[in-house]
């Protein structure tokens, strides 16, 4: 028997139906991955919850997630819980994600954080293709172990790669690999840590209508509206930055000491960015 290339697969295609509402046009999955539920929203978009019915990613697990949005489709996608990566030092686990957005489509992809257990070895590869007028909001949060079990930075390795194409042109490429050299219970001050911070996260925005000062305006709005986030920054519990990419994109990077603080910060930036992307009057201006 031939070995399957992937141990879990999910493929979903979304289309804009009559009346402008988005529907799930086609779905194919192989356990343990599946679409748990989809929810029509008042604005015509579709909210989708993906599910992994296993305890998490085990040694040698290989997942494939493919999401395709046809012209004009609008979808919000998340999953039901953290991606829990179990010990896999000798047989790493991996996930490949392919996101394809047709003309004028909008995808909000906000999965729960990835949690790297002791001796976990995990890699992710994300390939994104954007059609004209398409927009993508994407987040990524990494938790370096279960705090109460003393697993901070006790994982074996974490690697992440992302390629974003717009109209066939490569507009963003990133590569990251972290391999803690001396894992300890506390982790503080050891290799693989960002100063005193332990958790890392990012929000990505890609759209060919982004203005050149998008990141600067987003930073301004965050400072104006984020009393809670500002207090964390002043206390040294959080670091936040935003910058433009080479073309048609912006990245908000967040460092902190807990996943929920990163989630709250990214959620705020998300709301601001989506408001701008979906407001016609704002799209014609550099003011968010």
Short mmCIF file of C-alpha atoms in Angstrom, two decimals, residues 19-278:
data_model
loop_
_atom_site.label_atom_id
_atom_site.label_comp_id
_atom_site.label_asym_id
_atom_site.label_seq_id
_atom_site.Cartn_x
_atom_site.Cartn_y
_atom_site.Cartn_z
CA UNK A 19 -27.95 37.90 -3.67
CA UNK A 20 -24.24 38.33 -2.96
CA UNK A 21 -24.02 35.85 -0.06
CA UNK A 22 -21.04 33.50 0.12
CA UNK A 23 -21.63 29.75 0.31
CA UNK A 24 -19.49 26.65 0.76
CA UNK A 25 -19.51 25.34 -2.82
CA UNK A 26 -17.37 22.26 -2.32
CA UNK A 27 -15.68 20.56 0.62
CA UNK A 28 -13.47 17.51 0.80
CA UNK A 29 -11.73 16.28 3.93
CA UNK A 30 -9.80 13.34 5.30
CA UNK A 31 -9.76 12.67 9.04
CA UNK A 32 -8.82 14.10 11.42
CA UNK A 33 -9.50 17.42 9.65
CA UNK A 34 -12.98 18.61 8.68
CA UNK A 35 -15.22 21.66 8.48
CA UNK A 36 -17.15 21.56 11.74
CA UNK A 37 -19.71 24.24 10.88
CA UNK A 38 -20.34 27.22 8.65
CA UNK A 39 -22.37 30.27 9.67
CA UNK A 40 -23.89 32.83 7.26
CA UNK A 41 -23.29 36.37 8.49
CA UNK A 42 -25.44 39.47 8.16
CA UNK A 43 -23.01 41.14 5.74
CA UNK A 44 -23.23 38.21 3.30
CA UNK A 45 -19.90 36.67 4.27
CA UNK A 46 -19.54 33.15 5.63
CA UNK A 47 -17.89 32.16 8.93
CA UNK A 48 -16.28 28.73 8.99
CA UNK A 49 -14.89 26.67 11.87
CA UNK A 50 -12.36 23.96 11.04
CA UNK A 51 -11.87 21.02 13.38
CA UNK A 52 -9.10 18.56 14.18
CA UNK A 53 -10.79 15.60 15.88
CA UNK A 54 -7.46 14.14 17.09
CA UNK A 55 -5.58 15.06 20.31
CA UNK A 56 -3.33 17.28 18.20
CA UNK A 57 -0.42 16.86 15.80
CA UNK A 58 1.54 13.72 16.66
CA UNK A 59 4.92 12.55 15.38
CA UNK A 60 5.06 12.38 11.56
CA UNK A 61 1.63 13.98 11.10
CA UNK A 62 1.39 15.92 7.84
CA UNK A 63 -1.62 18.17 7.28
CA UNK A 64 -2.78 19.91 4.11
CA UNK A 65 -5.34 22.75 4.17
CA UNK A 66 -6.49 24.28 0.88
CA UNK A 67 -8.96 27.17 0.82
CA UNK A 68 -10.12 28.66 -2.47
CA UNK A 69 -12.33 31.75 -2.74
CA UNK A 70 -13.98 32.36 -6.08
CA UNK A 71 -14.60 35.88 -7.39
CA UNK A 72 -16.26 38.15 -4.83
CA UNK A 73 -16.47 35.55 -2.04
CA UNK A 74 -15.98 36.72 1.57
CA UNK A 75 -15.05 34.23 4.29
CA UNK A 76 -13.88 34.24 7.91
CA UNK A 77 -12.06 31.04 8.92
CA UNK A 78 -10.86 29.85 12.32
CA UNK A 79 -10.46 26.55 14.16
CA UNK A 80 -11.94 25.19 17.37
CA UNK A 81 -8.82 25.16 19.56
CA UNK A 82 -5.05 25.52 19.72
CA UNK A 83 -2.96 23.45 17.33
CA UNK A 84 -1.24 21.23 19.90
CA UNK A 85 2.06 19.82 18.65
CA UNK A 86 3.10 16.73 20.61
CA UNK A 87 6.67 15.33 21.00
CA UNK A 88 8.04 14.70 17.52
CA UNK A 89 11.78 15.31 17.75
CA UNK A 90 12.72 12.25 15.69
CA UNK A 91 9.71 12.38 13.33
CA UNK A 92 8.72 16.03 12.79
CA UNK A 93 5.14 17.05 12.04
CA UNK A 94 4.18 19.59 9.41
CA UNK A 95 1.33 21.58 7.89
CA UNK A 96 0.98 23.04 4.41
CA UNK A 97 -1.64 25.73 3.83
CA UNK A 98 -2.68 26.96 0.39
CA UNK A 99 -4.90 30.04 0.12
CA UNK A 100 -6.20 31.12 -3.29
CA UNK A 101 -8.29 34.29 -3.58
CA UNK A 102 -10.10 35.19 -6.78
CA UNK A 103 -10.84 38.68 -8.05
CA UNK A 104 -12.37 40.88 -5.34
CA UNK A 105 -12.46 38.07 -2.75
CA UNK A 106 -11.76 38.68 0.94
CA UNK A 107 -10.45 36.08 3.37
CA UNK A 108 -10.03 36.52 7.11
CA UNK A 109 -7.97 33.57 8.35
CA UNK A 110 -7.47 33.69 12.11
CA UNK A 111 -6.53 30.28 13.55
CA UNK A 112 -5.98 29.69 17.24
CA UNK A 113 -2.31 29.69 18.42
CA UNK A 114 0.17 26.89 17.78
CA UNK A 115 1.38 25.36 21.06
CA UNK A 116 4.72 23.54 20.94
CA UNK A 117 4.96 20.85 23.61
CA UNK A 118 8.22 19.49 25.01
CA UNK A 119 10.32 17.85 22.23
CA UNK A 120 7.93 19.03 19.52
CA UNK A 121 9.35 19.54 16.03
CA UNK A 122 7.00 21.33 13.66
CA UNK A 123 7.16 23.17 10.35
CA UNK A 124 4.52 25.13 8.48
CA UNK A 125 4.49 26.31 4.87
CA UNK A 126 1.91 28.80 3.62
CA UNK A 127 1.41 29.64 -0.06
CA UNK A 128 -0.95 32.49 -0.95
CA UNK A 129 -2.21 33.64 -4.36
CA UNK A 130 -4.19 36.89 -4.62
CA UNK A 131 -6.26 37.94 -7.60
CA UNK A 132 -6.91 41.59 -8.55
CA UNK A 133 -8.77 43.46 -5.81
CA UNK A 134 -8.54 40.54 -3.36
CA UNK A 135 -7.77 41.16 0.32
CA UNK A 136 -6.35 38.88 3.00
CA UNK A 137 -6.17 39.25 6.78
CA UNK A 138 -4.09 36.48 8.38
CA UNK A 139 -2.78 35.92 11.90
CA UNK A 140 -0.24 33.59 13.43
CA UNK A 141 0.61 33.10 17.13
CA UNK A 142 3.20 30.68 18.52
CA UNK A 143 3.25 29.49 22.15
CA UNK A 144 6.65 28.01 23.17
CA UNK A 145 5.29 25.31 25.49
CA UNK A 146 2.87 24.78 28.37
CA UNK A 147 3.85 27.29 31.04
CA UNK A 148 2.49 25.36 34.05
CA UNK A 149 4.40 22.24 32.97
CA UNK A 150 7.71 24.09 32.76
CA UNK A 151 7.99 23.55 29.01
CA UNK A 152 8.97 27.03 27.90
CA UNK A 153 11.33 26.65 24.94
CA UNK A 154 11.69 22.92 25.50
CA UNK A 155 10.53 22.11 21.98
CA UNK A 156 13.03 20.72 19.46
CA UNK A 157 12.42 23.01 16.47
CA UNK A 158 9.91 25.32 14.84
CA UNK A 159 10.07 26.49 11.23
CA UNK A 160 7.70 28.66 9.20
CA UNK A 161 7.74 29.70 5.55
CA UNK A 162 5.35 32.00 3.68
CA UNK A 163 5.13 32.99 0.02
CA UNK A 164 2.56 35.53 -1.19
CA UNK A 165 1.84 36.12 -4.88
CA UNK A 166 -0.30 38.91 -6.29
CA UNK A 167 -1.17 38.69 -9.98
CA UNK A 168 1.52 36.03 -10.33
CA UNK A 169 4.23 38.27 -8.82
CA UNK A 170 5.99 37.28 -5.60
CA UNK A 171 5.29 40.19 -3.25
CA UNK A 172 6.25 38.69 0.13
CA UNK A 173 8.53 35.91 1.27
CA UNK A 174 9.51 34.99 4.82
CA UNK A 175 11.50 32.21 6.44
CA UNK A 176 11.88 31.51 10.15
CA UNK A 177 13.52 28.70 12.06
CA UNK A 178 13.92 28.45 15.83
CA UNK A 179 15.79 25.60 17.51
CA UNK A 180 16.33 26.26 21.24
CA UNK A 181 19.89 25.15 21.96
CA UNK A 182 19.56 24.55 25.70
CA UNK A 183 15.93 23.97 26.68
CA UNK A 184 15.23 24.58 30.34
CA UNK A 185 12.19 24.80 32.56
CA UNK A 186 12.09 28.58 32.77
CA UNK A 187 13.70 29.44 29.47
CA UNK A 188 14.36 33.06 30.38
CA UNK A 189 17.65 34.32 29.07
CA UNK A 190 18.27 31.17 27.02
CA UNK A 191 18.74 30.89 23.24
CA UNK A 192 15.55 31.17 21.25
CA UNK A 193 13.96 33.93 23.28
CA UNK A 194 13.31 37.55 22.34
CA UNK A 195 14.76 39.45 25.32
CA UNK A 196 12.27 38.82 28.15
CA UNK A 197 9.43 37.91 25.79
CA UNK A 198 8.32 34.34 25.15
CA UNK A 199 5.31 34.43 22.81
CA UNK A 200 5.37 35.71 19.23
CA UNK A 201 2.54 36.67 16.92
CA UNK A 202 1.84 38.52 13.71
CA UNK A 203 -1.04 39.88 11.68
CA UNK A 204 -0.60 40.10 7.93
CA UNK A 205 -2.62 42.34 5.61
CA UNK A 206 -2.36 41.95 1.83
CA UNK A 207 -4.37 43.87 -0.75
CA UNK A 208 -3.37 45.69 -3.92
CA UNK A 209 -5.30 48.77 -2.69
CA UNK A 210 -3.15 49.37 0.41
CA UNK A 211 -1.70 52.86 0.58
CA UNK A 212 2.01 53.36 1.28
CA UNK A 213 1.35 54.82 4.72
CA UNK A 214 -1.02 52.04 5.85
CA UNK A 215 1.35 50.72 8.55
CA UNK A 216 2.05 54.19 9.95
CA UNK A 217 -1.65 55.03 10.16
CA UNK A 218 -2.38 51.65 11.74
CA UNK A 219 0.23 52.31 14.43
CA UNK A 220 -1.37 55.69 15.13
CA UNK A 221 -4.82 54.18 15.51
CA UNK A 222 -3.50 51.44 17.80
CA UNK A 223 -1.90 54.05 20.05
CA UNK A 224 -5.10 56.12 20.09
CA UNK A 225 -7.54 53.29 20.82
CA UNK A 226 -5.55 50.72 22.78
CA UNK A 227 -5.62 51.81 26.42
CA UNK A 228 -5.20 48.21 27.52
CA UNK A 229 -2.46 47.46 24.98
CA UNK A 230 -0.69 50.73 25.80
CA UNK A 231 -0.60 49.80 29.49
CA UNK A 232 0.99 46.44 28.66
CA UNK A 233 3.59 48.15 26.51
CA UNK A 234 4.41 50.68 29.23
CA UNK A 235 4.80 47.83 31.73
CA UNK A 236 7.22 46.05 29.39
CA UNK A 237 4.84 43.11 28.93
CA UNK A 238 4.31 43.65 25.22
CA UNK A 239 6.16 44.92 22.15
CA UNK A 240 4.28 45.92 19.00
CA UNK A 241 5.52 47.05 15.61
CA UNK A 242 4.02 47.57 12.14
CA UNK A 243 5.72 47.91 8.79
CA UNK A 244 4.96 47.76 5.08
CA UNK A 245 6.14 44.84 2.99
CA UNK A 246 7.81 45.10 -0.41
CA UNK A 247 4.49 45.55 -2.15
CA UNK A 248 0.74 45.43 -1.37
CA UNK A 249 1.15 44.35 2.24
CA UNK A 250 1.73 45.22 5.88
CA UNK A 251 2.75 43.18 8.92
CA UNK A 252 1.96 43.85 12.58
CA UNK A 253 4.47 41.98 14.78
CA UNK A 254 3.75 41.34 18.46
CA UNK A 255 5.91 39.92 21.25
CA UNK A 256 4.61 39.18 24.73
CA UNK A 257 4.44 36.75 27.63
CA UNK A 258 0.97 35.29 27.18
CA UNK A 259 -1.12 34.15 24.25
CA UNK A 260 -4.23 36.03 25.32
CA UNK A 261 -2.46 39.39 25.33
CA UNK A 262 -1.24 38.75 21.79
CA UNK A 263 -4.74 37.70 20.75
CA UNK A 264 -6.30 40.85 22.19
CA UNK A 265 -3.70 43.06 20.48
CA UNK A 266 -4.08 41.35 17.11
CA UNK A 267 -7.89 41.45 17.40
CA UNK A 268 -7.75 45.23 17.84
CA UNK A 269 -5.40 45.70 14.88
CA UNK A 270 -7.62 43.33 12.88
CA UNK A 271 -10.74 45.41 13.52
CA UNK A 272 -8.99 48.60 12.44
CA UNK A 273 -7.54 47.02 9.29
CA UNK A 274 -10.81 45.37 8.25
CA UNK A 275 -12.71 48.61 8.76
CA UNK A 276 -10.38 50.27 6.30
CA UNK A 277 -10.43 47.43 3.79
CA UNK A 278 -14.23 47.26 3.67
#
